[in-house]
Amino acid sequence: MKLGFEESQRPYTSPSQSARAWTERWVRDWVYCPNCGCPTISPFPNNSPVADFFCAVCKEEYELKSQKSVFDNKVMDGSYRTKCERLAASNNPNLFLLNYDLKQLTVANFLVVPKNFFVKEIIQERKPLAPTARRAGWIGSNILLNEVPESGKIFIVRGGQPEPKDSVLAKWQRTLFLREQEQEARGWLIEVMKCVEAIGRPEFNLDDVYAFEGRLGRLYPGNRNVRPKIRQQLQFLRDRGFLDFVSRGYHRLRGWKER
Ligand SMILES: [Zn+2]
């Protein structure tokens, strides 16, 4: 994987237009499909409302967001209504986030957020555009990256270094089980995954997770049985290979070494 951009053939009028052309070209030339490992992915025709890239082999779809600063907690995205509709229909694309170095004309960080992590909790509604704006009243969305667990941010390039492909593919496979879940069940699993990651060490016991009881109770005020719900999620995560059972009450987070 080469990280530098190719000089574009056509002159562009603005730096952001050039960057868009460079980053799209780079993805087309160098990025493999993190779902099936196919060596290249293809662009959709320009201005496709669906997504930017797709894999011709496994049909996964990808949306590309690129910017020169490192992505922080919020990523501006398209229409809020469209996002919610696609969420409900489970046909939202996976999200590629590319952060480039404009001086070196090279990729600094490139990660993918698998679509299985898209639940309504991570889509935020923005304020409608002002009456004076060209698209007055239009409502955009933010993706709240800080609400995505670490296991849902899979780096393909980190700090100017490509990550090993087999490790990227393994990380992708590890959370695919979320796709079988309905929105609400998925929301619970993702919250418990975040709690488990927040413990900060690979092995933990039940009490470590119960420490988040208050937080989970606030997130799901209708649920009065937070502890049994936590145990149920842990068991599910164990059955799907996200966690390993060590001994009574003790679990281990898989893939910890790769973090
Ligand atoms: Zn594929």
Coordinates of C-alpha atoms and ligand atoms in Angstrom, one line a residue:
M1 CA 0.0 0.0 0.0
K2 CA 1.5 3.3 -1.1
L3 CA 0.3 6.2 1.0
G4 CA 1.2 9.2 -1.3
F5 CA -1.4 10.7 -3.7
E6 CA -1.0 10.7 -7.4
E7 CA -0.9 14.1 -9.1
S8 CA -4.2 14.6 -10.7
Q9 CA -4.6 15.2 -14.4
R10 CA -7.1 17.9 -14.3
P11 CA -6.5 21.2 -12.5
Y12 CA -9.0 21.9 -9.7
T13 CA -10.2 25.2 -8.6
S14 CA -10.1 24.7 -4.9
P15 CA -7.9 22.8 -2.5
S16 CA -10.9 20.8 -1.1
Q17 CA -11.8 19.8 -4.6
S18 CA -8.2 18.6 -5.3
A19 CA -8.2 16.7 -2.0
R20 CA -11.5 15.0 -2.8
A21 CA -10.0 13.9 -6.2
W22 CA -6.8 12.7 -4.6
T23 CA -8.4 10.8 -1.8
E24 CA -10.9 9.1 -4.0
R25 CA -8.2 8.1 -6.4
W26 CA -6.1 6.7 -3.5
V27 CA -9.0 4.6 -2.2
R28 CA -9.6 3.2 -5.7
D29 CA -5.9 2.4 -6.2
W30 CA -4.9 1.0 -2.8
V31 CA -7.8 0.1 -0.5
Y32 CA -8.9 -3.6 -0.2
C33 CA -12.3 -4.6 0.9
P34 CA -12.1 -5.1 4.7
N35 CA -15.1 -7.5 4.6
C36 CA -13.9 -10.1 2.1
G37 CA -10.2 -9.1 1.5
C38 CA -10.8 -8.5 -2.2
P39 CA -7.7 -6.4 -3.3
T40 CA -9.7 -3.5 -4.8
I41 CA -13.0 -1.7 -4.4
S42 CA -14.9 0.3 -7.0
P43 CA -16.3 3.8 -7.1
F44 CA -20.0 4.3 -7.6
P45 CA -20.9 6.7 -10.5
N46 CA -20.4 10.4 -9.4
N47 CA -22.9 11.9 -6.9
S48 CA -24.5 8.5 -6.2
P49 CA -26.8 9.2 -3.3
V50 CA -26.1 5.7 -1.9
A51 CA -22.4 5.5 -1.1
D52 CA -19.1 6.2 -2.7
F53 CA -17.5 2.8 -3.2
F54 CA -18.6 -0.8 -3.3
C55 CA -17.0 -4.2 -3.4
A56 CA -17.8 -6.1 -6.6
V57 CA -17.3 -9.4 -4.9
C58 CA -19.2 -9.2 -1.6
K59 CA -21.3 -6.1 -2.4
E60 CA -20.4 -4.2 0.7
E61 CA -20.9 -0.4 0.4
Y62 CA -18.6 2.4 1.7
E63 CA -19.0 6.1 2.2
L64 CA -15.8 8.1 2.2
K65 CA -15.2 11.2 4.4
S66 CA -11.9 12.9 4.2
Q67 CA -10.4 15.9 5.8
K68 CA -7.0 17.3 6.7
S69 CA -7.4 17.5 10.4
V70 CA -7.7 14.4 12.6
F71 CA -11.3 13.3 13.1
D72 CA -12.6 14.4 16.5
N73 CA -15.8 13.4 18.2
K74 CA -18.2 14.6 15.6
V75 CA -18.1 13.9 11.8
M76 CA -20.5 16.0 9.7
D77 CA -22.6 13.8 7.5
G78 CA -25.5 14.1 5.1
S79 CA -29.3 14.6 5.6
Y80 CA -30.5 13.5 9.0
R81 CA -33.7 12.2 7.6
T82 CA -31.9 10.0 5.0
K83 CA -29.6 8.7 7.7
C84 CA -32.5 7.7 9.9
E85 CA -34.3 6.1 7.0
R86 CA -31.3 4.1 6.0
L87 CA -30.7 3.1 9.6
A88 CA -34.2 1.8 9.8
A89 CA -33.9 -0.1 6.6
S90 CA -30.4 -1.4 7.6
N91 CA -28.9 -0.4 4.3
N92 CA -26.6 2.4 5.5
P93 CA -23.0 2.1 4.1
N94 CA -19.8 1.4 6.1
L95 CA -17.9 4.6 6.8
F96 CA -14.3 5.2 5.6
L97 CA -12.6 8.1 7.4
L98 CA -9.5 9.4 5.8
N99 CA -7.2 12.0 7.3
Y100 CA -4.5 13.4 5.0
D101 CA -1.4 15.5 5.2
L102 CA -1.7 18.3 2.7
K103 CA 2.0 19.2 2.8
Q104 CA 3.3 15.7 2.1
L105 CA 0.2 14.8 0.0
T106 CA -0.1 11.6 1.8
V107 CA -2.5 9.6 3.9
A108 CA -2.0 10.0 7.6
N109 CA -4.9 7.9 9.0
F110 CA -7.5 5.8 7.4
L111 CA -10.1 3.8 9.3
V112 CA -13.4 2.1 8.7
V113 CA -16.4 2.1 11.0
P114 CA -18.4 -1.0 10.1
K115 CA -22.1 -0.2 9.5
N116 CA -23.1 -2.6 12.3
F117 CA -22.1 0.1 14.7
F118 CA -24.6 2.5 13.3
V119 CA -27.4 2.8 15.8
K120 CA -29.6 5.8 16.4
E121 CA -27.5 6.8 19.5
I122 CA -24.5 7.8 17.2
I123 CA -26.5 9.9 14.7
Q124 CA -27.1 13.4 15.9
E125 CA -29.5 15.9 14.4
R126 CA -28.0 19.2 13.4
K127 CA -29.8 22.6 13.5
P128 CA -31.7 23.4 10.4
L129 CA -29.8 25.7 8.0
A130 CA -30.6 29.4 8.3
P131 CA -33.4 30.9 6.2
T132 CA -30.7 32.8 4.3
A133 CA -28.8 29.6 3.3
R134 CA -29.1 28.2 -0.2
R135 CA -30.7 25.1 1.3
A136 CA -32.7 26.9 4.0
G137 CA -34.3 24.5 6.5
W138 CA -32.2 21.5 5.5
I139 CA -31.2 19.3 8.4
G140 CA -27.9 17.6 8.4
S141 CA -26.5 15.0 10.8
N142 CA -23.4 14.4 12.8
I143 CA -21.8 11.0 13.5
L144 CA -20.7 10.8 17.1
L145 CA -17.4 8.9 16.8
N146 CA -16.9 9.0 20.6
E147 CA -20.1 6.9 21.0
V148 CA -18.5 4.1 18.8
P149 CA -16.6 1.5 20.7
E150 CA -12.9 1.1 19.9
S151 CA -13.7 -2.3 18.3
G152 CA -15.8 -0.3 15.8
K153 CA -12.9 1.9 14.7
I154 CA -10.7 -0.3 12.5
F155 CA -7.6 1.4 11.4
I156 CA -6.2 0.4 8.0
V157 CA -3.5 3.1 8.2
R158 CA -2.5 4.6 11.5
G159 CA 0.0 7.4 12.0
G160 CA 1.3 7.0 8.4
Q161 CA 1.8 3.2 8.7
P162 CA -0.5 0.6 7.1
E163 CA -1.8 -2.0 9.6
P164 CA -1.3 -5.7 8.7
K165 CA -4.2 -6.7 6.4
D166 CA -4.9 -10.0 8.2
S167 CA -5.4 -8.1 11.5
V168 CA -7.8 -5.7 9.8
L169 CA -9.8 -8.5 8.3
A170 CA -9.9 -10.3 11.7
K171 CA -11.1 -7.2 13.5
W172 CA -13.8 -6.8 10.9
Q173 CA -15.0 -10.3 11.4
R174 CA -15.0 -10.1 15.2
T175 CA -18.1 -7.8 15.4
L176 CA -20.1 -8.9 12.3
F177 CA -22.5 -10.8 14.7
L178 CA -24.0 -7.4 15.5
R179 CA -25.7 -7.3 12.1
E180 CA -28.1 -10.1 13.1
Q181 CA -29.4 -8.0 15.9
E182 CA -32.4 -5.6 15.9
Q183 CA -31.6 -1.9 16.6
E184 CA -32.4 -2.0 20.3
A185 CA -30.6 -5.3 21.1
R186 CA -27.7 -3.9 19.1
G187 CA -27.7 -0.7 21.1
W188 CA -27.4 -2.7 24.4
L189 CA -24.6 -4.9 23.1
I190 CA -22.7 -1.9 21.9
E191 CA -23.1 -0.1 25.2
V192 CA -21.8 -3.2 27.1
M193 CA -18.9 -3.5 24.7
K194 CA -18.0 0.1 25.5
C195 CA -18.1 -0.6 29.3
V196 CA -15.9 -3.6 28.9
E197 CA -13.4 -1.6 26.8
A198 CA -13.5 1.2 29.4
I199 CA -12.3 -1.1 32.1
G200 CA -8.9 -0.7 30.5
R201 CA -7.5 -4.2 30.9
P202 CA -8.2 -7.5 29.1
E203 CA -9.4 -9.5 32.1
F204 CA -12.3 -8.4 34.2
N205 CA -15.0 -9.8 36.5
L206 CA -18.7 -9.1 36.8
D207 CA -18.2 -6.4 39.4
D208 CA -16.0 -4.4 37.0
V209 CA -18.9 -4.3 34.5
Y210 CA -21.6 -3.7 37.3
A211 CA -19.6 -0.5 38.0
F212 CA -21.3 0.9 34.9
E213 CA -24.8 0.0 36.2
G214 CA -25.7 3.7 36.8
R215 CA -24.6 4.8 33.4
L216 CA -26.5 2.0 31.6
G217 CA -29.6 2.7 33.8
R218 CA -29.6 6.3 32.7
L219 CA -29.2 5.3 29.0
Y220 CA -32.1 2.9 29.3
P221 CA -34.4 4.4 32.0
G222 CA -37.2 1.9 31.2
N223 CA -35.1 -1.0 32.3
R224 CA -35.2 -1.9 36.0
N225 CA -33.1 -5.0 35.7
V226 CA -29.8 -3.6 34.5
R227 CA -27.6 -6.3 36.2
P228 CA -29.4 -9.3 34.6
K229 CA -29.3 -7.4 31.3
I230 CA -25.5 -6.9 31.7
R231 CA -25.1 -10.7 32.4
Q232 CA -27.2 -11.5 29.3
Q233 CA -25.1 -9.2 27.1
L234 CA -21.8 -10.7 28.4
Q235 CA -23.1 -14.2 27.7
F236 CA -24.1 -13.2 24.2
L237 CA -20.7 -11.6 23.6
R238 CA -19.0 -14.7 24.8
D239 CA -21.1 -17.0 22.6
R240 CA -20.2 -14.9 19.6
G241 CA -16.5 -15.0 20.4
F242 CA -16.1 -11.3 21.3
L243 CA -15.2 -12.3 24.9
D244 CA -13.6 -15.5 26.3
F245 CA -14.8 -17.1 29.5
V246 CA -11.8 -17.5 31.8
S247 CA -13.3 -18.8 35.1
R248 CA -16.4 -18.3 37.1
G249 CA -17.3 -14.6 36.7
Y250 CA -14.1 -13.8 34.8
H251 CA -14.0 -12.8 31.2
R252 CA -11.2 -11.8 28.8
L253 CA -11.6 -9.4 25.9
R254 CA -10.3 -11.1 22.7
G255 CA -7.8 -9.4 20.5
W256 CA -6.5 -7.2 23.2
K257 CA -2.9 -7.5 22.1
E258 CA -3.7 -5.9 18.8
R259 CA -4.9 -2.7 20.3
Ligands
ZN1 ZN -15.7 -7.5 -0.4

